[in-house]
Short mmCIF file of C-alpha atoms in Angstrom, two decimals:
data_model
loop_
_atom_site.label_atom_id
_atom_site.label_comp_id
_atom_site.label_asym_id
_atom_site.label_seq_id
_atom_site.Cartn_x
_atom_site.Cartn_y
_atom_site.Cartn_z
CA MET A 1 -14.25 -8.88 7.85
CA LEU A 2 -14.41 -9.53 4.42
CA ILE A 3 -10.69 -8.64 2.85
CA ALA A 4 -10.60 -8.81 -1.30
CA GLY A 5 -7.26 -8.91 -3.48
CA PHE A 6 -5.74 -8.87 -6.61
CA PRO A 7 -3.14 -8.29 -8.35
CA ALA A 8 -3.24 -5.78 -11.47
CA GLY A 9 -1.88 -4.19 -14.11
CA ALA A 10 2.48 -4.75 -16.01
CA TRP A 11 3.52 -5.38 -12.36
CA GLY A 12 1.04 -7.71 -10.67
CA THR A 13 0.17 -4.33 -7.93
CA ASN A 14 -1.62 -6.01 -4.98
CA CYS A 15 -4.92 -3.94 -4.77
CA TYR A 16 -7.24 -4.54 -1.78
CA LEU A 17 -10.71 -3.86 -1.27
CA VAL A 18 -12.10 -4.25 1.80
CA ALA A 19 -14.91 -4.35 4.51
CA PRO A 20 -16.76 -5.08 7.26
CA ALA A 21 -19.25 -7.79 5.09
CA ALA A 22 -20.07 -8.71 1.81
CA GLY A 23 -22.51 -5.87 0.35
CA GLU A 24 -21.32 -3.06 3.13
CA GLU A 25 -19.82 0.06 2.67
CA CYS A 26 -15.81 -0.19 1.76
CA VAL A 27 -12.11 1.27 1.46
CA ILE A 28 -9.88 0.98 -2.04
CA ILE A 29 -6.05 0.11 -1.27
CA ASP A 30 -3.66 1.47 -4.50
CA PRO A 31 -5.79 0.83 -6.84
CA GLY A 32 -3.01 0.40 -9.69
CA HIS A 33 -2.25 -0.15 -13.17
CA GLN A 34 -4.80 -1.55 -15.54
CA ALA A 35 -7.11 -1.82 -11.98
CA ALA A 36 -10.66 -0.16 -12.29
CA GLN A 37 -11.23 -3.34 -14.06
CA GLY A 38 -11.28 -5.46 -10.99
CA VAL A 39 -12.05 -3.76 -8.89
CA GLU A 40 -15.70 -2.68 -10.83
CA GLU A 41 -15.80 -7.12 -10.74
CA THR A 42 -15.30 -7.20 -6.72
CA ILE A 43 -17.44 -4.67 -6.47
CA ALA A 44 -20.29 -5.83 -8.45
CA LYS A 45 -19.92 -9.78 -6.57
CA HIS A 46 -19.43 -8.70 -3.09
CA ARG A 47 -22.19 -6.40 -3.23
CA LEU A 48 -19.76 -3.53 -2.10
CA LYS A 49 -20.21 0.04 -1.97
CA PRO A 50 -17.67 2.29 -1.34
CA VAL A 51 -16.44 5.24 0.55
CA ALA A 52 -12.13 5.87 -0.15
CA VAL A 53 -9.10 5.33 -2.18
CA VAL A 54 -5.76 4.70 0.28
CA LEU A 55 -2.69 4.72 -0.57
CA THR A 56 0.65 3.42 0.68
CA HIS A 57 2.68 5.58 -1.86
CA GLY A 58 2.60 7.52 -4.81
CA HIS A 59 4.48 5.37 -7.39
CA ILE A 60 2.48 4.68 -10.77
CA ASP A 61 1.87 0.86 -10.32
CA HIS A 62 -0.35 1.89 -7.28
CA VAL A 63 -1.74 5.82 -7.94
CA ALA A 64 -3.07 4.95 -12.04
CA SER A 65 -6.49 3.82 -11.56
CA VAL A 66 -6.97 5.80 -8.02
CA VAL A 67 -8.37 8.96 -10.62
CA PRO A 68 -10.85 6.12 -13.01
CA VAL A 69 -11.74 4.85 -9.54
CA CYS A 70 -12.59 8.04 -7.39
CA GLY A 71 -14.63 9.27 -10.35
CA ALA A 72 -16.54 6.73 -10.56
CA HIS A 73 -17.96 6.74 -7.37
CA ASP A 74 -16.81 10.25 -6.39
CA VAL A 75 -14.65 8.98 -3.64
CA PRO A 76 -11.78 10.83 -1.81
CA ALA A 77 -8.65 9.99 -2.47
CA TYR A 78 -5.99 9.90 1.13
CA ILE A 79 -1.93 9.89 0.84
CA HIS A 80 0.93 11.25 2.49
CA PRO A 81 1.57 15.16 1.28
CA ALA A 82 4.98 13.92 0.37
CA ASP A 83 4.55 11.39 -2.07
CA ARG A 84 1.75 13.37 -3.65
CA TYR A 85 2.69 15.10 -6.62
CA MET A 86 3.70 11.60 -8.17
CA MET A 87 0.12 11.41 -8.83
CA SER A 88 0.50 14.23 -11.41
CA ASP A 89 3.81 13.91 -12.15
CA PRO A 90 4.67 10.17 -12.39
CA GLU A 91 7.32 9.93 -14.94
CA LYS A 92 9.87 12.59 -11.74
CA ALA A 93 8.80 9.69 -9.03
CA LEU A 94 10.51 7.24 -10.57
CA GLY A 95 13.75 10.27 -12.11
CA ARG A 96 13.07 8.47 -16.09
CA SER A 97 10.13 7.88 -18.85
CA ILE A 98 7.92 5.15 -18.02
CA GLY A 99 7.52 4.95 -22.02
CA MET A 100 4.72 6.31 -24.49
CA PRO A 101 2.38 3.56 -25.13
CA LEU A 102 2.15 2.59 -21.22
CA MET A 103 1.64 6.35 -20.13
CA GLY A 104 -0.85 6.06 -23.32
CA GLU A 105 -3.15 4.27 -21.76
CA LEU A 106 -3.04 6.35 -18.43
CA THR A 107 -5.30 9.01 -16.39
CA VAL A 108 -2.57 10.81 -14.82
CA GLY A 109 -3.98 13.64 -12.78
CA GLU A 110 -5.06 13.49 -8.53
CA PRO A 111 -9.23 12.67 -7.91
CA ASP A 112 -11.47 15.42 -7.24
CA ASP A 113 -10.97 15.04 -2.82
CA VAL A 114 -7.73 14.70 -1.92
CA HIS A 115 -6.83 14.25 1.77
CA GLU A 116 -3.39 14.91 3.16
CA LEU A 117 -2.21 11.53 5.18
CA THR A 118 0.09 11.87 8.49
CA ASP A 119 1.79 9.65 11.32
CA GLY A 120 -0.07 7.78 13.76
CA THR A 121 -4.33 8.85 12.66
CA ARG A 122 -6.56 6.62 12.87
CA LEU A 123 -8.55 6.50 9.58
CA ARG A 124 -12.60 5.75 10.33
CA LEU A 125 -13.65 4.49 6.73
CA ALA A 126 -16.54 2.16 6.22
CA GLY A 127 -17.34 0.75 9.10
CA MET A 128 -13.62 0.07 10.40
CA GLU A 129 -10.46 2.03 11.47
CA LEU A 130 -7.18 1.97 9.67
CA THR A 131 -4.46 3.17 11.84
CA VAL A 132 -1.82 5.04 9.96
CA ALA A 133 2.17 4.59 10.24
CA HIS A 134 4.67 6.74 8.08
CA ALA A 135 7.43 3.94 7.31
CA PRO A 136 9.90 6.24 4.65
CA GLY A 137 12.74 4.27 2.37
CA HIS A 138 10.70 3.26 -0.55
CA THR A 139 9.43 6.75 -0.76
CA LYS A 140 10.13 9.47 1.46
CA GLY A 141 5.21 9.50 1.23
CA SER A 142 5.17 5.83 1.89
CA VAL A 143 2.33 4.61 5.01
CA THR A 144 1.46 1.15 5.57
CA PHE A 145 -2.30 0.45 7.37
CA GLN A 146 -3.51 -1.95 10.16
CA LEU A 147 -6.78 -3.32 11.15
CA PRO A 148 -7.06 -4.32 14.77
CA GLU A 149 -7.32 -7.83 15.70
CA GLN A 150 -11.31 -8.10 15.86
CA ALA A 151 -12.06 -11.32 18.42
CA ASP A 152 -10.91 -14.88 17.04
CA ILE A 153 -9.75 -11.81 13.81
CA PRO A 154 -5.66 -11.38 13.90
CA SER A 155 -4.58 -7.68 13.27
CA VAL A 156 -4.74 -6.65 9.50
CA PHE A 157 -1.13 -5.62 8.32
CA PHE A 158 -1.45 -3.75 4.40
CA SER A 159 2.34 -2.66 4.17
CA GLY A 160 2.78 -1.26 0.88
CA ASP A 161 6.18 -1.57 -0.34
CA LEU A 162 7.98 -1.49 2.85
CA LEU A 163 7.49 -5.58 3.78
CA PHE A 164 7.29 -8.32 1.39
CA ALA A 165 7.01 -11.62 1.80
CA GLY A 166 11.19 -12.76 1.83
CA SER A 167 11.84 -9.12 0.80
CA ILE A 168 11.57 -5.09 0.74
CA GLY A 169 10.97 -2.98 -0.93
CA ARG A 170 13.89 -0.38 -3.58
CA THR A 171 15.60 2.21 -2.02
CA ASP A 172 16.92 2.93 -5.84
CA LEU A 173 15.01 5.31 -6.84
CA PRO A 174 13.72 9.44 -6.90
CA GLY A 175 12.75 9.76 -2.81
CA GLY A 176 13.97 6.28 -1.27
CA ASP A 177 16.33 5.53 0.88
CA MET A 178 18.11 2.20 2.42
CA ALA A 179 18.18 4.29 5.98
CA GLU A 180 15.07 5.24 6.14
CA MET A 181 13.25 1.65 4.95
CA LEU A 182 15.82 0.72 7.09
CA ALA A 183 14.21 2.94 10.64
CA SER A 184 11.14 2.12 9.81
CA LEU A 185 10.75 -1.66 9.69
CA ALA A 186 12.28 -0.99 12.92
CA ARG A 187 9.99 1.19 14.44
CA VAL A 188 6.58 0.12 12.62
CA CYS A 189 7.37 -3.77 11.92
CA LEU A 190 9.67 -5.10 14.71
CA PRO A 191 6.56 -3.90 17.91
CA LEU A 192 3.70 -5.71 15.70
CA ASP A 193 2.42 -9.23 17.23
CA ASP A 194 3.75 -12.80 15.03
CA SER A 195 0.23 -13.30 14.31
CA THR A 196 0.18 -10.41 12.33
CA VAL A 197 -0.88 -10.81 9.59
CA VAL A 198 1.43 -8.89 6.20
CA LEU A 199 -0.65 -7.86 3.13
CA SER A 200 1.80 -6.43 0.03
CA GLY A 201 2.23 -4.85 -2.39
CA HIS A 202 3.50 -7.30 -4.52
CA GLY A 203 3.73 -11.56 -4.33
CA PRO A 204 1.94 -13.34 -1.36
CA GLN A 205 0.47 -12.57 2.39
CA THR A 206 3.06 -13.86 4.96
CA SER A 207 3.08 -13.10 8.73
CA ILE A 208 4.95 -11.07 11.25
CA GLY A 209 6.35 -13.86 12.55
CA ARG A 210 7.48 -16.09 9.79
CA GLU A 211 8.73 -12.29 8.83
CA ARG A 212 10.59 -12.11 11.44
CA ALA A 213 11.46 -15.31 11.65
CA THR A 214 12.53 -15.56 7.78
CA ASN A 215 13.45 -12.01 5.73
CA PRO A 216 16.52 -11.21 6.06
CA TYR A 217 16.40 -7.72 6.23
CA LEU A 218 13.98 -7.88 9.24
CA ARG A 219 16.12 -10.33 10.71
CA GLU A 220 19.06 -7.94 10.34
CA VAL A 221 16.97 -4.76 11.68
CA ALA A 222 15.98 -6.82 15.46
CA ALA A 223 19.28 -7.44 15.18
CA GLY A 224 20.58 -3.89 15.57
CA ARG A 225 23.07 -4.41 12.15
CA GLY A 226 22.28 -3.56 9.04
CA ALA A 227 20.81 -4.88 6.02
CA GLY A 228 24.71 -7.02 4.82
CA THR A 229 24.23 -9.20 2.12
CA ALA A 230 20.30 -9.75 2.26
CA ALA A 231 18.05 -10.39 -0.29
CA PRO A 232 16.96 -8.60 -3.73
CA ARG A 233 15.05 -6.28 -3.12
CA ARG A 234 11.46 -6.05 -5.05
CA GLY A 235 8.73 -3.60 -6.10
CA MET A 236 9.56 -0.83 -8.40
#
């Protein structure tokens, strides 16, 4: 398994390219602000052939490069229908203007081919199977993607802005909801095995076991309580 990731743009959003191995087809996860160059460099380095872009949610820091990346490789994008409007109207998704200088750098809109994601879908792409879980809280259409455990390779969980190392995604933007976030953490994250590798939308790699033991939000959810005085939330 090849997973190559890099932080992109003004918000340091993690973009991932996932393939069975170098020289094979790949899936691109969350090509955000200024991610297109990094995507092309990673494709060239590992001799990859993109077959799809999949999006954990619709915030501009995760989708800003979806149009040029999909266009360059003639591939579809996958997004939950509740967040689809954000690709064409990013300012509405944030409840404010993100600034004219930044907007001037972006190609806002949908790629030519968009597929909508649903909870429980198993995407079979590039010789891999990604299981989709709808996980609202950060946005109404937030989803996660999970690769199954293989031989001696643990399961990999692409958590988007649901779960971070030591924290969770913010819930104070339009469509955010703390009650939904806590419910998603309980339903989507708690059942995962401790060995599951967590690759999130921002920040470093972690594991479900580490977060179960140390993440104040996940600990509160596991204990059946609210978020209390947990650590500050992150992300856009």
